[in-house]
XYZ file of C-alpha atoms in Angstrom:
416
model
C 15.894 -5.028 -3.504
C 13.830 -8.600 -3.295
C 11.854 -9.468 -6.238
C 9.834 -12.278 -7.189
C 7.543 -12.837 -10.272
C 3.730 -12.607 -9.863
C 3.527 -16.395 -10.870
C 5.488 -17.379 -7.999
C 3.452 -14.984 -5.693
C 0.257 -16.717 -6.847
C 1.642 -20.058 -6.771
C 2.601 -19.289 -3.119
C -1.058 -17.674 -2.684
C -2.673 -21.054 -3.738
C -0.812 -23.052 -0.802
C -2.738 -20.864 1.762
C -5.251 -21.720 4.060
C -8.892 -20.933 2.731
C -10.680 -18.175 4.857
C -13.260 -15.138 3.770
C -13.232 -12.007 5.645
C -16.571 -10.036 5.863
C -18.017 -6.892 7.416
C -16.378 -5.227 10.277
C -13.076 -6.754 9.828
C -13.823 -9.831 11.444
C -13.410 -12.473 8.617
C -15.199 -16.098 8.308
C -14.040 -19.065 7.705
C -15.017 -20.839 4.003
C -14.570 -24.048 2.451
C -16.185 -22.965 -0.877
C -15.374 -22.697 -4.466
C -16.703 -19.093 -4.681
C -14.751 -16.520 -5.999
C -13.056 -14.225 -3.507
C -14.607 -10.470 -4.420
C -12.305 -7.387 -4.275
C -14.472 -4.302 -4.340
C -13.339 -0.864 -5.703
C -14.620 2.508 -7.201
C -12.501 3.812 -10.092
C -12.988 7.116 -12.255
C -13.957 5.674 -15.259
C -15.866 8.851 -16.395
C -15.412 12.338 -15.427
C -12.301 14.671 -15.006
C -10.445 11.901 -13.533
C -11.251 9.265 -16.524
C -7.980 9.204 -18.347
C -6.076 8.219 -15.482
C -8.856 5.587 -14.345
C -8.655 3.805 -17.668
C -4.994 3.229 -16.509
C -5.772 1.908 -13.107
C -9.053 0.008 -14.433
C -6.571 -1.980 -17.169
C -3.788 -2.345 -14.588
C -6.123 -3.831 -12.230
C -7.850 -6.383 -14.786
C -4.442 -7.414 -16.388
C -2.921 -8.215 -12.366
C -6.149 -10.468 -11.710
C -6.201 -12.426 -14.651
C -2.740 -12.996 -14.591
C -3.444 -13.816 -10.887
C -6.221 -16.018 -11.438
C -4.255 -17.840 -14.628
C -1.666 -18.983 -11.876
C -4.065 -20.320 -9.547
C -5.714 -17.394 -7.908
C -5.507 -16.865 -3.988
C -5.943 -19.263 -1.519
C -6.706 -21.910 -4.209
C -9.882 -19.930 -5.484
C -10.283 -17.477 -8.330
C -10.616 -13.687 -7.778
C -12.941 -11.429 -8.950
C -12.867 -7.800 -8.949
C -15.880 -5.592 -8.688
C -15.211 -2.057 -9.812
C -17.936 0.804 -10.116
C -17.572 3.944 -11.664
C -17.568 6.652 -9.082
C -17.552 9.410 -12.209
C -14.690 11.372 -10.633
C -17.006 12.741 -7.817
C -15.722 12.373 -4.406
C -19.454 13.050 -2.821
C -20.159 9.570 -4.586
C -17.137 7.417 -3.056
C -18.354 6.967 0.482
C -22.057 5.527 -0.662
C -20.711 3.048 -2.973
C -17.795 1.791 -0.829
C -20.570 1.634 2.057
C -22.542 -0.482 -0.541
C -19.647 -2.470 -1.456
C -18.745 -3.742 1.770
C -22.604 -3.654 3.733
C -24.431 -4.874 0.802
C -22.173 -6.753 -1.895
C -20.153 -8.037 1.177
C -17.155 -8.119 -0.899
C -14.136 -10.300 1.064
C -11.382 -7.313 0.132
C -11.265 -3.743 -0.896
C -8.643 -1.749 -2.807
C -8.521 2.043 -3.102
C -10.133 4.490 -5.707
C -7.737 6.886 -7.677
C -7.072 10.370 -6.337
C -6.335 11.694 -3.033
C -10.003 12.901 -2.207
C -11.554 9.907 -3.075
C -9.374 8.099 -1.062
C -9.923 9.882 1.725
C -13.456 9.249 1.542
C -12.898 5.455 0.591
C -10.402 5.283 3.721
C -13.170 6.580 5.914
C -15.467 3.513 5.000
C -12.856 0.990 5.508
C -11.983 2.433 8.822
C -15.531 2.180 10.048
C -15.801 -1.425 9.026
C -11.798 -2.526 9.713
C -10.919 -3.181 6.079
C -7.491 -3.112 5.159
C -7.415 -0.864 2.175
C -4.201 -0.688 0.026
C -4.354 2.718 -2.197
C -2.330 3.550 -5.078
C -2.174 7.262 -5.587
C -2.678 9.207 -2.196
C 0.847 10.390 -1.041
C -0.014 13.097 1.529
C 1.034 11.165 4.575
C -0.320 13.282 7.146
C -4.135 12.828 6.024
C -3.870 8.947 6.015
C -3.842 8.232 9.483
C -5.654 4.844 9.279
C -3.263 2.261 10.362
C -4.779 -0.288 8.091
C -4.664 1.788 4.548
C -1.094 0.868 2.839
C 0.125 3.455 0.109
C 1.721 1.706 -3.215
C 3.197 5.047 -4.315
C 5.200 6.891 -1.603
C 7.080 10.259 -1.702
C 7.757 9.592 2.297
C 5.982 11.267 5.467
C 6.609 14.722 4.104
C 6.014 15.003 0.734
C 4.933 18.343 0.469
C 8.916 19.168 1.129
C 10.202 16.288 -0.711
C 8.806 16.984 -4.141
C 9.790 20.255 -4.655
C 13.115 19.682 -3.229
C 14.076 16.995 -5.595
C 13.058 19.274 -8.187
C 14.959 21.861 -7.320
C 18.195 19.695 -6.785
C 17.663 18.416 -9.913
C 17.651 21.612 -11.786
C 20.588 22.895 -9.623
C 22.677 20.476 -10.980
C 21.951 21.898 -14.532
C 24.142 24.227 -16.474
C 21.002 26.403 -16.598
C 19.270 26.476 -13.191
C 16.094 28.609 -12.803
C 16.562 32.242 -11.466
C 12.597 32.456 -11.605
C 9.665 30.660 -11.289
C 5.856 30.405 -12.010
C 3.692 28.271 -9.852
C 0.585 27.580 -11.017
C -1.612 25.378 -8.383
C -4.639 23.397 -8.824
C -6.908 23.717 -5.595
C -7.525 20.125 -5.412
C -6.190 18.463 -2.259
C -4.546 16.125 -4.242
C -1.974 19.155 -5.346
C -2.201 22.288 -3.501
C -0.138 20.559 -0.762
C 3.352 20.489 -2.876
C 2.846 24.511 -3.239
C 1.390 25.662 0.048
C 2.466 22.861 2.683
C -0.030 21.020 4.578
C -1.678 21.963 7.960
C 1.167 23.713 10.556
C 3.861 22.664 7.676
C 3.649 25.568 5.412
C 6.682 24.099 3.296
C 5.958 23.790 -0.357
C 7.013 24.616 -3.899
C 6.728 28.816 -2.790
C 8.396 28.541 0.098
C 11.532 26.500 -1.040
C 12.085 28.294 -4.319
C 12.312 31.673 -2.288
C 14.470 29.903 0.531
C 16.906 29.090 -2.712
C 16.903 32.895 -3.828
C 14.408 31.875 -6.974
C 11.949 34.771 -7.611
C 8.389 33.692 -7.834
C 7.082 35.770 -10.524
C 3.493 34.312 -10.970
C 1.728 32.522 -7.979
C -1.922 31.415 -8.940
C -4.156 28.716 -7.395
C -7.306 27.786 -9.823
C -10.090 25.692 -9.239
C -9.971 22.149 -10.391
C -13.398 23.361 -12.933
C -11.099 25.566 -14.717
C -12.080 25.778 -18.187
C -10.477 29.046 -19.539
C -6.896 28.748 -19.089
C -5.800 31.985 -21.402
C -5.562 34.484 -18.385
C -3.149 31.985 -16.631
C -1.167 31.566 -19.749
C -1.183 35.350 -20.441
C 0.207 35.940 -16.852
C 2.812 33.307 -17.526
C 4.052 34.810 -20.809
C 4.277 38.157 -19.623
C 6.432 37.179 -16.771
C 8.429 35.062 -18.884
C 10.088 33.081 -15.953
C 12.724 30.427 -16.605
C 10.417 27.638 -14.980
C 6.463 26.984 -14.764
C 5.499 24.634 -11.860
C 2.125 23.174 -12.644
C 1.171 21.776 -9.406
C -1.979 19.945 -10.694
C -3.558 16.747 -11.969
C -4.519 14.898 -15.556
C -5.018 17.194 -18.569
C -4.116 20.482 -16.603
C -0.724 20.835 -17.980
C -1.971 19.673 -21.441
C -4.416 22.529 -20.951
C -1.924 25.396 -19.916
C 0.313 24.705 -22.706
C -2.262 24.775 -25.405
C -3.265 28.135 -23.916
C 0.260 29.283 -24.175
C 0.686 28.117 -27.750
C -1.983 30.025 -28.753
C -0.282 33.044 -27.290
C 2.867 32.002 -29.319
C 4.371 31.420 -26.084
C 6.729 28.307 -25.116
C 7.911 28.011 -21.495
C 11.684 27.787 -20.892
C 10.990 24.818 -18.708
C 8.007 23.197 -17.085
C 7.136 20.535 -14.593
C 3.899 19.075 -14.283
C 2.846 17.261 -10.583
C 0.336 14.397 -11.408
C -0.360 14.519 -15.095
C -2.363 11.925 -17.374
C 0.802 11.001 -19.221
C -0.798 10.291 -23.036
C -1.965 13.387 -23.408
C 0.986 15.683 -22.900
C 2.911 13.198 -25.184
C 0.010 13.623 -27.929
C 1.112 17.464 -27.947
C 4.150 16.716 -29.790
C 6.598 19.196 -29.906
C 4.905 21.648 -27.521
C 5.198 19.526 -24.565
C 8.948 18.206 -25.634
C 11.364 18.806 -22.420
C 7.853 18.687 -19.823
C 8.920 17.213 -16.405
C 7.062 15.345 -13.959
C 7.523 12.796 -11.118
C 7.760 9.464 -11.568
C 7.769 5.913 -9.663
C 8.291 3.504 -12.795
C 9.524 4.232 -16.286
C 9.771 1.096 -18.761
C 13.170 2.486 -19.788
C 15.496 -0.247 -20.959
C 18.215 0.178 -18.103
C 15.439 -0.035 -15.249
C 13.687 -3.114 -16.816
C 17.312 -4.628 -17.022
C 17.813 -4.269 -13.848
C 14.513 -5.360 -12.363
C 14.339 -8.609 -14.704
C 12.015 -10.758 -17.035
C 9.218 -10.661 -14.551
C 8.738 -6.721 -14.717
C 9.296 -7.016 -18.822
C 6.682 -9.601 -19.286
C 4.273 -7.476 -17.262
C 5.113 -4.075 -19.166
C 4.809 -6.125 -22.368
C 1.326 -7.792 -21.545
C 0.117 -4.452 -20.226
C 0.904 -2.660 -23.582
C -0.611 -5.518 -25.702
C -3.815 -4.968 -23.651
C -3.795 -1.370 -23.884
C -3.357 -1.395 -27.465
C -6.196 -3.899 -28.176
C -8.293 -2.046 -25.903
C -7.545 1.562 -27.935
C -6.506 3.240 -24.829
C -4.934 6.543 -25.793
C -1.683 5.716 -23.841
C -0.335 2.455 -23.893
C 2.597 2.727 -21.757
C 3.220 0.597 -18.355
C 4.459 3.569 -16.220
C 3.828 5.596 -12.871
C 0.127 5.072 -12.665
C 0.021 1.446 -13.673
C 3.002 0.518 -11.342
C 1.398 1.974 -8.613
C -1.887 -0.022 -9.185
C 0.583 -3.044 -9.561
C 1.996 -2.304 -6.179
C -1.255 -2.033 -4.281
C -2.695 -5.503 -5.808
C 0.723 -6.838 -4.726
C 0.433 -5.343 -1.480
C -3.523 -6.774 -1.250
C -1.763 -10.226 -2.378
C 0.514 -10.310 0.129
C -1.636 -9.576 2.830
C -3.876 -12.638 2.151
C -1.196 -15.107 1.527
C 1.180 -14.017 4.509
C -1.832 -13.990 6.722
C -2.991 -17.297 5.550
C -6.791 -16.044 4.564
C -9.135 -12.626 4.370
C -9.282 -11.837 8.426
C -9.008 -8.041 7.937
C -7.206 -7.665 11.152
C -4.522 -10.392 10.543
C -4.041 -9.129 7.270
C -3.099 -5.614 8.632
C -1.230 -6.994 11.365
C 0.925 -9.217 9.208
C 1.523 -6.415 6.501
C 3.033 -4.282 9.273
C 5.209 -7.024 10.496
C 6.652 -8.715 7.188
C 5.568 -5.976 4.880
C 4.995 -7.062 0.558
C 7.347 -7.843 -2.026
C 6.351 -5.711 -5.089
C 7.747 -6.242 -8.828
C 8.542 -2.931 -9.602
C 9.280 -1.158 -5.708
C 10.896 -3.971 -4.501
C 10.405 -5.026 -0.571
C 7.885 -2.392 1.047
C 8.016 -1.923 4.700
C 5.237 -0.306 6.723
C 5.220 1.312 9.971
C 2.194 2.719 11.141
C 4.115 5.642 13.110
C 4.731 6.998 9.371
C 1.177 6.508 8.022
C 2.933 3.294 6.658
C 4.764 5.400 3.637
C 7.802 3.517 2.909
C 10.940 5.020 2.009
C 10.602 6.766 -1.783
C 11.890 5.637 -4.808
C 10.373 8.768 -6.717
C 12.545 10.055 -9.633
C 11.696 12.670 -12.054
C 11.380 12.000 -15.693
C 11.398 14.085 -18.783
C 9.536 14.343 -22.377
C 12.556 13.547 -24.907
C 11.492 12.808 -28.462
C 8.172 11.911 -27.543
C 8.810 9.338 -24.544
C 9.238 9.921 -20.972
C 12.677 9.251 -20.046
C 13.838 8.728 -16.345
C 16.410 11.963 -16.016
C 17.083 12.089 -11.611
C 18.548 11.272 -9.770
C 21.469 10.353 -11.737
C 22.460 7.027 -10.495
C 18.802 5.709 -12.070
C 18.565 8.080 -14.773
C 18.103 6.463 -18.513
C 19.239 9.816 -20.260
C 20.607 13.055 -19.308
C 18.512 16.453 -18.599
C 17.461 17.815 -21.951
C 17.988 21.455 -21.993
C 15.886 23.842 -21.086
C 14.262 25.735 -24.076
C 16.241 29.424 -25.401
């Protein structure tokens, strides 16, 4: 794994040839000292706000550190971020405005797959490179100049449940029954049901492995009454509950189960906001989820001083900002990767011409602090070999537990 410190990247960037890209991906030369402007939206209010705030702080931290080290192409970087209110219908018009009216030099994607797809359509129409941090459903991301910062490979609907069931099969108490609770959001349902003609997902893989699916519920993202679902789970009493959901879905489910005096033996939450689960205390102990990065000491020791500096800086800023969750983990690491991809495209191409950036990223890839060197092949929608792991809440912290060669601690046993 090749790593370089952010300061080293920024220093190299400062030596680049000044050029600025504009609409239609054409780019135009510029010798002035005006900032290079990066435009994006984020979900700063609404259903995705708990996670959107993490991405906002990660981006602000990156840009401030980058500017302190000289900026890009000898110019400071300004990030123009607009609140999309967690509303997919607003994303397209906001990115259109950023590109066509505000004439930003660069863009970076929003949070959540539906929002990213809307932004991607605008980026493609204008020929803009778009690094994006959280959309993992590769078959949907067909624009060759979108660059994923979080990869679960080209078939994530197969990889995620396979990794989970493999991990649990290696434990002394593998599950024999499962409840699968699925948000109908496009950011989550594919892990249960598959995507397009490929119907492989948690439901089909469980059955193939002889695990009895005792509850199969699909709920709308707007669900507010979780008691009926919790009652179904309690009555079935499965060995494993899989919540392929987002944000605070798992929190709502666990609270509804607790009100019924029921605790699931094991629970997996797909893409949760990490802090609210920890705030539940003992109720959430043992919950599993996917992870691209957790700042466990063995991991930081392996990555070295630059990663530790970034993690500590982010945590200090998060505490000062009053964020409910101050740990630099998967969501923040995905954001950091996306910004490093964007910076690498500028540096390696020598400017902000969008086509040159896209071609250069395909040719040379990008070095990242937390995921190493990323290579981008448009034949697989630029999704690089996955580094995803499984994490678990243990004694109030998220800890990487699988695969074994990257685990910071062993699996905690299921509840009896």
